[in-house]
């Protein structure tokens, strides 16, 4: 006999539907893949196509170690991330685009999964996490789509969250990695993550210690030695990165009181620009406290918010503060909001308000996403036309090429804020690397 389905229950069933969740994840992947496919190589991408050791084109893995050794002396200490950049540029470009889209979707799902934990599926929350990243990420194109930028920032944050899940699981459920080989691999991976990104590593070390100390003294948990060893390994990786000769030189040349103050103001301004999720956190935290939501959930959200502050304000001590560096801080705020959103949605009295909040988020994301994709596509068209012109000139024997400069309108395009071509000096960055990449003597913008 066929069951009658109440009309009132249809939205709830859709929200918990596994097939719908899979469709949402597939939709996210296809959207990101399309945007990745419409993003050209830009700026540093051309530079990392060549070895820092001898300037030759990167064509085999045997060139990687000498190139990164020279990179440590001349550029900075981020050898893990930039090594991955050089590997990705040796492969067909579509390989990176497939992987990068998967990393983004994996990050969204990871935030959602931890926020939802042992609750029923919540497709609205999954969409809201996706929407919030679209809306609030500063310099979205540089962080999510640009090949060099995404490996340095998007991937760094994804790996950081994977690392942090072990400490979150320990704090919430007192669960450990059971097998010895798994613990050893985790400690080794911690070194690599510690050496991956300056503010990601410092934030992870800080949050890991916070989770362990709260677990030990608040919940009387026994902290396994491998967890402390992982923090120590991450710290060693961080020190390895920060003691690179180029890193020290950059610090010493720009570590001034004026620079510190400018970076501090930039950190405050970053939070001003993403005030909406901050206000959302304050509102959700107040509701969580008044409704007596589990203490562990409130503490998790508060620690993630504290981690966001640490991730951004530690950049006060950076040699420079590009907005893309603040991505992990933005994501941790979104993460904190998601952690509170899930249990409050389960409160029947609050569900209409929480649902309305989610609906507003999705409408804003639809608008911002449409504007962003339009800008990405338009910019890709003009950049591709320039690339065709350069190739045509090379075929005709014209080795000194002049192309039109291209501009983007929004931060959703990776070009925004990076700069395209110097209009005056052909032998400057990034002109000379673009010329070497396309096989001509010089390229200049007009």
GROMACS .gro file of C-alpha atoms in nm:
model
  446
    1UNK     CA    1   0.000   0.000   0.000
    2UNK     CA    2   0.138   0.340  -0.097
    3UNK     CA    3   0.221   0.576   0.189
    4UNK     CA    4   0.079   0.926   0.189
    5UNK     CA    5   0.347   1.190   0.232
    6UNK     CA    6   0.246   1.501   0.425
    7UNK     CA    7   0.314   1.820   0.228
    8UNK     CA    8   0.451   1.980   0.544
    9UNK     CA    9   0.720   1.714   0.566
   10UNK     CA   10   0.849   1.752   0.209
   11UNK     CA   11   1.097   2.034   0.290
   12UNK     CA   12   1.230   1.836   0.586
   13UNK     CA   13   1.271   1.522   0.375
   14UNK     CA   14   1.448   1.716   0.103
   15UNK     CA   15   1.681   1.867   0.361
   16UNK     CA   16   1.776   1.518   0.480
   17UNK     CA   17   1.786   1.355   0.136
   18UNK     CA   18   2.110   1.173   0.054
   19UNK     CA   19   2.052   1.178  -0.325
   20UNK     CA   20   1.995   1.554  -0.306
   21UNK     CA   21   2.317   1.594  -0.108
   22UNK     CA   22   2.508   1.405  -0.376
   23UNK     CA   23   2.352   1.629  -0.641
   24UNK     CA   24   2.453   1.938  -0.443
   25UNK     CA   25   2.812   1.815  -0.417
   26UNK     CA   26   2.817   1.736  -0.790
   27UNK     CA   27   2.677   2.082  -0.864
   28UNK     CA   28   2.949   2.244  -0.651
   29UNK     CA   29   3.217   2.046  -0.829
   30UNK     CA   30   3.088   2.135  -1.176
   31UNK     CA   31   3.060   2.505  -1.090
   32UNK     CA   32   3.414   2.511  -0.955
   33UNK     CA   33   3.547   2.308  -1.246
   34UNK     CA   34   3.389   2.553  -1.491
   35UNK     CA   35   3.544   2.849  -1.308
   36UNK     CA   36   3.881   2.674  -1.295
   37UNK     CA   37   3.867   2.597  -1.666
   38UNK     CA   38   3.798   2.966  -1.732
   39UNK     CA   39   4.099   3.080  -1.527
   40UNK     CA   40   4.424   3.139  -1.714
   41UNK     CA   41   4.781   3.117  -1.591
   42UNK     CA   42   4.873   3.447  -1.430
   43UNK     CA   43   5.165   3.630  -1.268
   44UNK     CA   44   5.368   3.387  -1.053
   45UNK     CA   45   5.238   3.087  -1.247
   46UNK     CA   46   5.469   3.175  -1.535
   47UNK     CA   47   5.766   3.221  -1.301
   48UNK     CA   48   5.718   2.880  -1.139
   49UNK     CA   49   5.730   2.712  -1.479
   50UNK     CA   50   6.107   2.765  -1.460
   51UNK     CA   51   6.373   2.633  -1.225
   52UNK     CA   52   6.503   2.874  -0.963
   53UNK     CA   53   6.837   2.694  -0.983
   54UNK     CA   54   6.930   2.755  -1.349
   55UNK     CA   55   6.628   2.917  -1.515
   56UNK     CA   56   6.551   2.614  -1.732
   57UNK     CA   57   6.194   2.507  -1.807
   58UNK     CA   58   6.063   2.263  -1.545
   59UNK     CA   59   6.009   1.932  -1.724
   60UNK     CA   60   6.100   1.655  -1.475
   61UNK     CA   61   6.090   1.584  -1.103
   62UNK     CA   62   6.471   1.565  -1.097
   63UNK     CA   63   6.474   1.945  -1.131
   64UNK     CA   64   6.249   2.000  -0.831
   65UNK     CA   65   6.494   1.967  -0.541
   66UNK     CA   66   6.761   2.198  -0.691
   67UNK     CA   67   6.489   2.448  -0.783
   68UNK     CA   68   6.337   2.452  -0.433
   69UNK     CA   69   6.683   2.471  -0.272
   70UNK     CA   70   6.746   2.788  -0.472
   71UNK     CA   71   6.392   2.908  -0.391
   72UNK     CA   72   6.474   2.882  -0.020
   73UNK     CA   73   6.770   3.112  -0.074
   74UNK     CA   74   6.606   3.370  -0.300
   75UNK     CA   75   6.226   3.371  -0.250
   76UNK     CA   76   6.085   3.227   0.075
   77UNK     CA   77   6.069   2.911   0.286
   78UNK     CA   78   5.738   2.770   0.158
   79UNK     CA   79   5.903   2.477  -0.018
   80UNK     CA   80   5.614   2.231   0.022
   81UNK     CA   81   5.349   2.453  -0.134
   82UNK     CA   82   5.571   2.595  -0.407
   83UNK     CA   83   5.710   2.251  -0.481
   84UNK     CA   84   5.351   2.140  -0.545
   85UNK     CA   85   5.303   2.446  -0.767
   86UNK     CA   86   5.601   2.348  -0.982
   87UNK     CA   87   5.483   1.986  -1.002
   88UNK     CA   88   5.132   2.098  -1.105
   89UNK     CA   89   5.275   2.319  -1.380
   90UNK     CA   90   5.471   2.028  -1.526
   91UNK     CA   91   5.146   1.837  -1.573
   92UNK     CA   92   4.872   1.914  -1.828
   93UNK     CA   93   4.684   2.217  -1.692
   94UNK     CA   94   4.350   2.032  -1.684
   95UNK     CA   95   4.489   1.792  -1.420
   96UNK     CA   96   4.530   2.078  -1.173
   97UNK     CA   97   4.183   2.210  -1.252
   98UNK     CA   98   4.022   1.873  -1.179
   99UNK     CA   99   4.214   1.835  -0.853
  100UNK     CA  100   4.164   2.195  -0.740
  101UNK     CA  101   3.787   2.170  -0.785
  102UNK     CA  102   3.788   1.851  -0.577
  103UNK     CA  103   3.994   2.018  -0.301
  104UNK     CA  104   3.743   2.302  -0.279
  105UNK     CA  105   3.443   2.069  -0.258
  106UNK     CA  106   3.632   1.851  -0.010
  107UNK     CA  107   3.692   2.154   0.211
  108UNK     CA  108   3.325   2.254   0.203
  109UNK     CA  109   3.219   1.898   0.288
  110UNK     CA  110   3.475   1.873   0.568
  111UNK     CA  111   3.343   2.188   0.736
  112UNK     CA  112   2.986   2.063   0.693
  113UNK     CA  113   3.066   1.714   0.821
  114UNK     CA  114   3.235   1.834   1.139
  115UNK     CA  115   2.960   2.090   1.203
  116UNK     CA  116   2.684   1.831   1.156
  117UNK     CA  117   2.868   1.547   1.329
  118UNK     CA  118   2.620   1.290   1.466
  119UNK     CA  119   2.311   1.476   1.346
  120UNK     CA  120   2.091   1.398   1.048
  121UNK     CA  121   2.185   1.537   0.708
  122UNK     CA  122   2.132   1.907   0.661
  123UNK     CA  123   2.149   2.006   0.296
  124UNK     CA  124   2.068   2.366   0.382
  125UNK     CA  125   2.381   2.386   0.597
  126UNK     CA  126   2.593   2.231   0.321
  127UNK     CA  127   2.469   2.493   0.073
  128UNK     CA  128   2.523   2.773   0.325
  129UNK     CA  129   2.887   2.676   0.382
  130UNK     CA  130   2.939   2.682   0.005
  131UNK     CA  131   2.753   3.014  -0.024
  132UNK     CA  132   2.942   3.180   0.261
  133UNK     CA  133   3.280   3.095   0.108
  134UNK     CA  134   3.163   3.252  -0.219
  135UNK     CA  135   3.032   3.563  -0.048
  136UNK     CA  136   3.295   3.639   0.214
  137UNK     CA  137   3.630   3.518   0.076
  138UNK     CA  138   3.843   3.823   0.002
  139UNK     CA  139   4.015   3.796  -0.336
  140UNK     CA  140   3.819   3.481  -0.412
  141UNK     CA  141   3.988   3.429  -0.750
  142UNK     CA  142   4.340   3.449  -0.609
  143UNK     CA  143   4.259   3.209  -0.324
  144UNK     CA  144   4.036   2.954  -0.498
  145UNK     CA  145   4.116   2.965  -0.873
  146UNK     CA  146   4.466   3.102  -0.936
  147UNK     CA  147   4.702   2.807  -0.971
  148UNK     CA  148   4.984   2.939  -0.752
  149UNK     CA  149   4.742   3.106  -0.511
  150UNK     CA  150   4.505   2.814  -0.460
  151UNK     CA  151   4.787   2.570  -0.382
  152UNK     CA  152   4.929   2.819  -0.131
  153UNK     CA  153   4.600   2.920   0.036
  154UNK     CA  154   4.305   2.693  -0.050
  155UNK     CA  155   4.510   2.374  -0.025
  156UNK     CA  156   4.690   2.498   0.286
  157UNK     CA  157   4.355   2.552   0.459
  158UNK     CA  158   4.221   2.213   0.344
  159UNK     CA  159   4.527   2.027   0.474
  160UNK     CA  160   4.507   2.231   0.795
  161UNK     CA  161   4.146   2.127   0.854
  162UNK     CA  162   4.233   1.761   0.791
  163UNK     CA  163   4.510   1.789   1.050
  164UNK     CA  164   4.281   1.964   1.298
  165UNK     CA  165   4.004   1.701   1.274
  166UNK     CA  166   4.214   1.464   1.485
  167UNK     CA  167   4.226   1.715   1.774
  168UNK     CA  168   3.858   1.805   1.733
  169UNK     CA  169   3.760   1.438   1.746
  170UNK     CA  170   3.978   1.389   2.052
  171UNK     CA  171   3.822   1.689   2.228
  172UNK     CA  172   3.462   1.601   2.143
  173UNK     CA  173   3.466   1.221   2.167
  174UNK     CA  174   3.799   1.132   2.333
  175UNK     CA  175   3.892   0.926   2.026
  176UNK     CA  176   4.247   0.864   1.910
  177UNK     CA  177   4.416   0.724   1.602
  178UNK     CA  178   4.430   0.360   1.710
  179UNK     CA  179   4.703   0.201   1.497
  180UNK     CA  180   5.071   0.283   1.541
  181UNK     CA  181   5.143   0.323   1.165
  182UNK     CA  182   4.859   0.577   1.147
  183UNK     CA  183   5.004   0.773   1.437
  184UNK     CA  184   5.350   0.775   1.280
  185UNK     CA  185   5.213   0.894   0.945
  186UNK     CA  186   5.014   1.164   1.123
  187UNK     CA  187   5.324   1.298   1.299
  188UNK     CA  188   5.521   1.299   0.973
  189UNK     CA  189   5.234   1.478   0.797
  190UNK     CA  190   5.231   1.736   1.077
  191UNK     CA  191   5.585   1.840   0.985
  192UNK     CA  192   5.481   1.895   0.622
  193UNK     CA  193   5.172   2.093   0.725
  194UNK     CA  194   5.381   2.301   0.965
  195UNK     CA  195   5.614   2.388   0.678
  196UNK     CA  196   5.331   2.464   0.434
  197UNK     CA  197   5.201   2.810   0.524
  198UNK     CA  198   5.307   3.065   0.786
  199UNK     CA  199   4.974   3.169   0.936
  200UNK     CA  200   4.806   2.831   0.883
  201UNK     CA  201   5.085   2.656   1.073
  202UNK     CA  202   5.089   2.902   1.362
  203UNK     CA  203   4.710   2.881   1.389
  204UNK     CA  204   4.711   2.501   1.391
  205UNK     CA  205   4.979   2.482   1.658
  206UNK     CA  206   4.779   2.727   1.871
  207UNK     CA  207   4.444   2.547   1.825
  208UNK     CA  208   4.594   2.200   1.875
  209UNK     CA  209   4.733   2.306   2.212
  210UNK     CA  210   4.401   2.467   2.307
  211UNK     CA  211   4.205   2.150   2.227
  212UNK     CA  212   4.448   1.931   2.420
  213UNK     CA  213   4.462   2.157   2.725
  214UNK     CA  214   4.083   2.193   2.740
  215UNK     CA  215   4.043   1.819   2.698
  216UNK     CA  216   4.299   1.748   2.970
  217UNK     CA  217   4.186   1.995   3.235
  218UNK     CA  218   3.817   2.044   3.153
  219UNK     CA  219   3.724   1.688   3.052
  220UNK     CA  220   4.002   1.495   3.232
  221UNK     CA  221   4.111   1.326   2.907
  222UNK     CA  222   4.438   1.136   2.876
  223UNK     CA  223   4.641   1.301   2.599
  224UNK     CA  224   4.834   1.043   2.397
  225UNK     CA  225   5.202   1.127   2.334
  226UNK     CA  226   5.159   1.121   1.954
  227UNK     CA  227   4.935   1.429   1.978
  228UNK     CA  228   5.211   1.626   2.150
  229UNK     CA  229   5.464   1.486   1.904
  230UNK     CA  230   5.247   1.605   1.615
  231UNK     CA  231   5.245   1.958   1.757
  232UNK     CA  232   5.622   1.938   1.800
  233UNK     CA  233   5.661   1.814   1.441
  234UNK     CA  234   5.441   2.097   1.312
  235UNK     CA  235   5.651   2.343   1.511
  236UNK     CA  236   5.971   2.197   1.360
  237UNK     CA  237   5.822   2.234   1.012
  238UNK     CA  238   5.728   2.592   1.090
  239UNK     CA  239   6.080   2.670   1.213
  240UNK     CA  240   6.227   2.508   0.901
  241UNK     CA  241   6.011   2.734   0.685
  242UNK     CA  242   6.074   3.052   0.882
  243UNK     CA  243   6.453   3.006   0.900
  244UNK     CA  244   6.496   3.001   0.522
  245UNK     CA  245   6.757   3.263   0.429
  246UNK     CA  246   6.513   3.441   0.198
  247UNK     CA  247   6.245   3.441   0.469
  248UNK     CA  248   6.484   3.594   0.722
  249UNK     CA  249   6.599   3.855   0.470
  250UNK     CA  250   6.239   3.955   0.394
  251UNK     CA  251   6.162   3.983   0.764
  252UNK     CA  252   6.467   4.191   0.849
  253UNK     CA  253   6.410   4.432   0.561
  254UNK     CA  254   6.040   4.496   0.636
  255UNK     CA  255   6.009   4.430   1.010
  256UNK     CA  256   5.958   4.791   1.116
  257UNK     CA  257   5.721   4.959   1.359
  258UNK     CA  258   5.546   5.129   1.067
  259UNK     CA  259   5.496   4.796   0.888
  260UNK     CA  260   5.366   4.632   1.206
  261UNK     CA  261   5.110   4.908   1.252
  262UNK     CA  262   5.003   4.893   0.886
  263UNK     CA  263   4.953   4.517   0.909
  264UNK     CA  264   4.757   4.552   1.234
  265UNK     CA  265   4.524   4.803   1.069
  266UNK     CA  266   4.492   4.571   0.766
  267UNK     CA  267   4.386   4.289   1.000
  268UNK     CA  268   4.117   4.506   1.159
  269UNK     CA  269   4.001   4.618   0.815
  270UNK     CA  270   3.975   4.256   0.704
  271UNK     CA  271   3.724   4.188   0.982
  272UNK     CA  272   3.538   4.508   0.896
  273UNK     CA  273   3.488   4.375   0.544
  274UNK     CA  274   3.346   4.045   0.664
  275UNK     CA  275   3.139   4.183   0.951
  276UNK     CA  276   2.829   3.983   0.852
  277UNK     CA  277   2.956   3.636   0.956
  278UNK     CA  278   3.100   3.797   1.270
  279UNK     CA  279   2.759   3.934   1.364
  280UNK     CA  280   2.604   3.599   1.270
  281UNK     CA  281   2.844   3.427   1.511
  282UNK     CA  282   2.751   3.665   1.793
  283UNK     CA  283   2.378   3.605   1.735
  284UNK     CA  284   2.413   3.228   1.701
  285UNK     CA  285   2.639   3.210   2.009
  286UNK     CA  286   2.383   3.405   2.214
  287UNK     CA  287   2.104   3.169   2.102
  288UNK     CA  288   2.323   2.864   2.173
  289UNK     CA  289   2.395   2.987   2.525
  290UNK     CA  290   2.031   3.073   2.599
  291UNK     CA  291   1.906   2.739   2.462
  292UNK     CA  292   2.172   2.550   2.661
  293UNK     CA  293   2.325   2.384   2.355
  294UNK     CA  294   2.593   2.129   2.447
  295UNK     CA  295   2.891   2.293   2.613
  296UNK     CA  296   3.136   2.111   2.384
  297UNK     CA  297   2.964   2.256   2.077
  298UNK     CA  298   2.979   2.610   2.215
  299UNK     CA  299   3.345   2.565   2.309
  300UNK     CA  300   3.430   2.427   1.965
  301UNK     CA  301   3.273   2.728   1.796
  302UNK     CA  302   3.447   2.968   2.037
  303UNK     CA  303   3.786   2.805   1.976
  304UNK     CA  304   3.739   2.826   1.599
  305UNK     CA  305   3.655   3.194   1.637
  306UNK     CA  306   3.965   3.240   1.852
  307UNK     CA  307   4.166   3.057   1.587
  308UNK     CA  308   4.036   3.299   1.327
  309UNK     CA  309   4.162   3.594   1.531
  310UNK     CA  310   4.499   3.424   1.575
  311UNK     CA  311   4.526   3.344   1.203
  312UNK     CA  312   4.464   3.703   1.097
  313UNK     CA  313   4.635   3.905   1.368
  314UNK     CA  314   4.952   3.694   1.350
  315UNK     CA  315   4.991   3.855   1.006
  316UNK     CA  316   5.073   4.175   1.195
  317UNK     CA  317   5.424   4.030   1.211
  318UNK     CA  318   5.438   3.935   0.842
  319UNK     CA  319   5.666   4.112   0.597
  320UNK     CA  320   5.353   4.199   0.397
  321UNK     CA  321   4.980   4.129   0.430
  322UNK     CA  322   4.802   4.031   0.109
  323UNK     CA  323   4.429   3.979   0.160
  324UNK     CA  324   4.449   3.621   0.034
  325UNK     CA  325   4.657   3.534   0.344
  326UNK     CA  326   4.350   3.596   0.559
  327UNK     CA  327   4.153   3.314   0.395
  328UNK     CA  328   4.198   3.068   0.682
  329UNK     CA  329   4.071   3.334   0.921
  330UNK     CA  330   3.759   3.382   0.711
  331UNK     CA  331   3.699   3.010   0.681
  332UNK     CA  332   3.730   2.955   1.055
  333UNK     CA  333   3.457   3.215   1.115
  334UNK     CA  334   3.233   3.037   0.865
  335UNK     CA  335   3.323   2.709   1.037
  336UNK     CA  336   3.227   2.851   1.379
  337UNK     CA  337   2.893   2.971   1.238
  338UNK     CA  338   2.828   2.627   1.086
  339UNK     CA  339   2.904   2.452   1.417
  340UNK     CA  340   2.633   2.661   1.588
  341UNK     CA  341   2.391   2.657   1.293
  342UNK     CA  342   2.350   2.278   1.302
  343UNK     CA  343   2.223   2.233   1.663
  344UNK     CA  344   2.013   2.550   1.653
  345UNK     CA  345   1.840   2.423   1.340
  346UNK     CA  346   1.730   2.122   1.545
  347UNK     CA  347   1.550   2.354   1.788
  348UNK     CA  348   1.193   2.364   1.657
  349UNK     CA  349   1.124   2.711   1.798
  350UNK     CA  350   1.432   2.854   1.628
  351UNK     CA  351   1.407   2.662   1.303
  352UNK     CA  352   1.207   2.930   1.113
  353UNK     CA  353   1.466   3.195   1.205
  354UNK     CA  354   1.764   2.973   1.123
  355UNK     CA  355   1.604   2.865   0.796
  356UNK     CA  356   1.540   3.229   0.701
  357UNK     CA  357   1.904   3.308   0.779
  358UNK     CA  358   2.011   3.024   0.549
  359UNK     CA  359   1.775   3.141   0.274
  360UNK     CA  360   1.918   3.494   0.286
  361UNK     CA  361   2.267   3.347   0.259
  362UNK     CA  362   2.171   3.142  -0.048
  363UNK     CA  363   2.008   3.438  -0.222
  364UNK     CA  364   2.316   3.652  -0.165
  365UNK     CA  365   2.539   3.369  -0.286
  366UNK     CA  366   2.331   3.329  -0.603
  367UNK     CA  367   2.370   3.697  -0.684
  368UNK     CA  368   2.740   3.719  -0.597
  369UNK     CA  369   2.808   3.391  -0.773
  370UNK     CA  370   2.639   3.506  -1.094
  371UNK     CA  371   2.835   3.832  -1.095
  372UNK     CA  372   3.157   3.647  -1.021
  373UNK     CA  373   3.117   3.383  -1.290
  374UNK     CA  374   3.031   3.653  -1.545
  375UNK     CA  375   3.353   3.840  -1.464
  376UNK     CA  376   3.561   3.520  -1.475
  377UNK     CA  377   3.424   3.429  -1.818
  378UNK     CA  378   3.470   3.776  -1.967
  379UNK     CA  379   3.824   3.810  -1.838
  380UNK     CA  380   3.910   3.463  -1.964
  381UNK     CA  381   3.793   3.561  -2.313
  382UNK     CA  382   4.026   3.863  -2.334
  383UNK     CA  383   4.322   3.682  -2.180
  384UNK     CA  384   4.277   3.392  -2.421
  385UNK     CA  385   4.263   3.631  -2.715
  386UNK     CA  386   4.595   3.777  -2.601
  387UNK     CA  387   4.746   3.430  -2.578
  388UNK     CA  388   4.628   3.356  -2.932
  389UNK     CA  389   4.781   3.681  -3.052
  390UNK     CA  390   5.116   3.596  -2.889
  391UNK     CA  391   5.114   3.251  -3.052
  392UNK     CA  392   5.026   3.402  -3.393
  393UNK     CA  393   5.308   3.656  -3.367
  394UNK     CA  394   5.555   3.381  -3.279
  395UNK     CA  395   5.446   3.179  -3.583
  396UNK     CA  396   5.499   3.484  -3.804
  397UNK     CA  397   5.846   3.546  -3.660
  398UNK     CA  398   5.744   3.854  -3.462
  399UNK     CA  399   5.936   3.800  -3.140
  400UNK     CA  400   5.866   4.131  -2.964
  401UNK     CA  401   5.495   4.129  -2.892
  402UNK     CA  402   5.261   4.397  -2.765
  403UNK     CA  403   4.917   4.305  -2.630
  404UNK     CA  404   4.633   4.491  -2.466
  405UNK     CA  405   4.625   4.497  -2.089
  406UNK     CA  406   4.328   4.317  -1.941
  407UNK     CA  407   4.136   4.425  -1.632
  408UNK     CA  408   3.877   4.247  -1.420
  409UNK     CA  409   3.586   4.402  -1.234
  410UNK     CA  410   3.557   4.184  -0.924
  411UNK     CA  411   3.772   3.984  -0.686
  412UNK     CA  412   3.615   3.665  -0.820
  413UNK     CA  413   3.857   3.681  -1.109
  414UNK     CA  414   4.214   3.586  -1.014
  415UNK     CA  415   4.349   3.876  -1.220
  416UNK     CA  416   4.203   4.135  -0.980
  417UNK     CA  417   4.484   4.282  -0.775
  418UNK     CA  418   4.760   4.075  -0.934
  419UNK     CA  419   4.841   4.297  -1.228
  420UNK     CA  420   4.874   4.164  -1.578
  421UNK     CA  421   5.165   4.313  -1.773
  422UNK     CA  422   5.411   4.594  -1.720
  423UNK     CA  423   5.352   4.860  -1.984
  424UNK     CA  424   5.699   5.013  -1.979
  425UNK     CA  425   5.974   4.757  -1.910
  426UNK     CA  426   5.967   4.427  -2.100
  427UNK     CA  427   6.239   4.272  -1.882
  428UNK     CA  428   6.033   4.298  -1.564
  429UNK     CA  429   5.799   4.074  -1.367
  430UNK     CA  430   5.585   3.911  -1.498
  431UNK     CA  431   5.664   4.013  -1.858
  432UNK     CA  432   5.992   3.825  -1.891
  433UNK     CA  433   5.847   3.500  -1.757
  434UNK     CA  434   5.544   3.524  -1.986
  435UNK     CA  435   5.777   3.582  -2.282
  436UNK     CA  436   5.987   3.279  -2.188
  437UNK     CA  437   5.673   3.068  -2.140
  438UNK     CA  438   5.529   3.156  -2.481
  439UNK     CA  439   5.866   3.136  -2.656
  440UNK     CA  440   5.909   3.500  -2.769
  441UNK     CA  441   6.177   3.756  -2.692
  442UNK     CA  442   5.955   4.005  -2.512
  443UNK     CA  443   5.596   4.087  -2.423
  444UNK     CA  444   5.470   4.425  -2.314
  445UNK     CA  445   5.125   4.561  -2.235
  446UNK     CA  446   4.963   4.868  -2.376
   0.00000   0.00000   0.00000
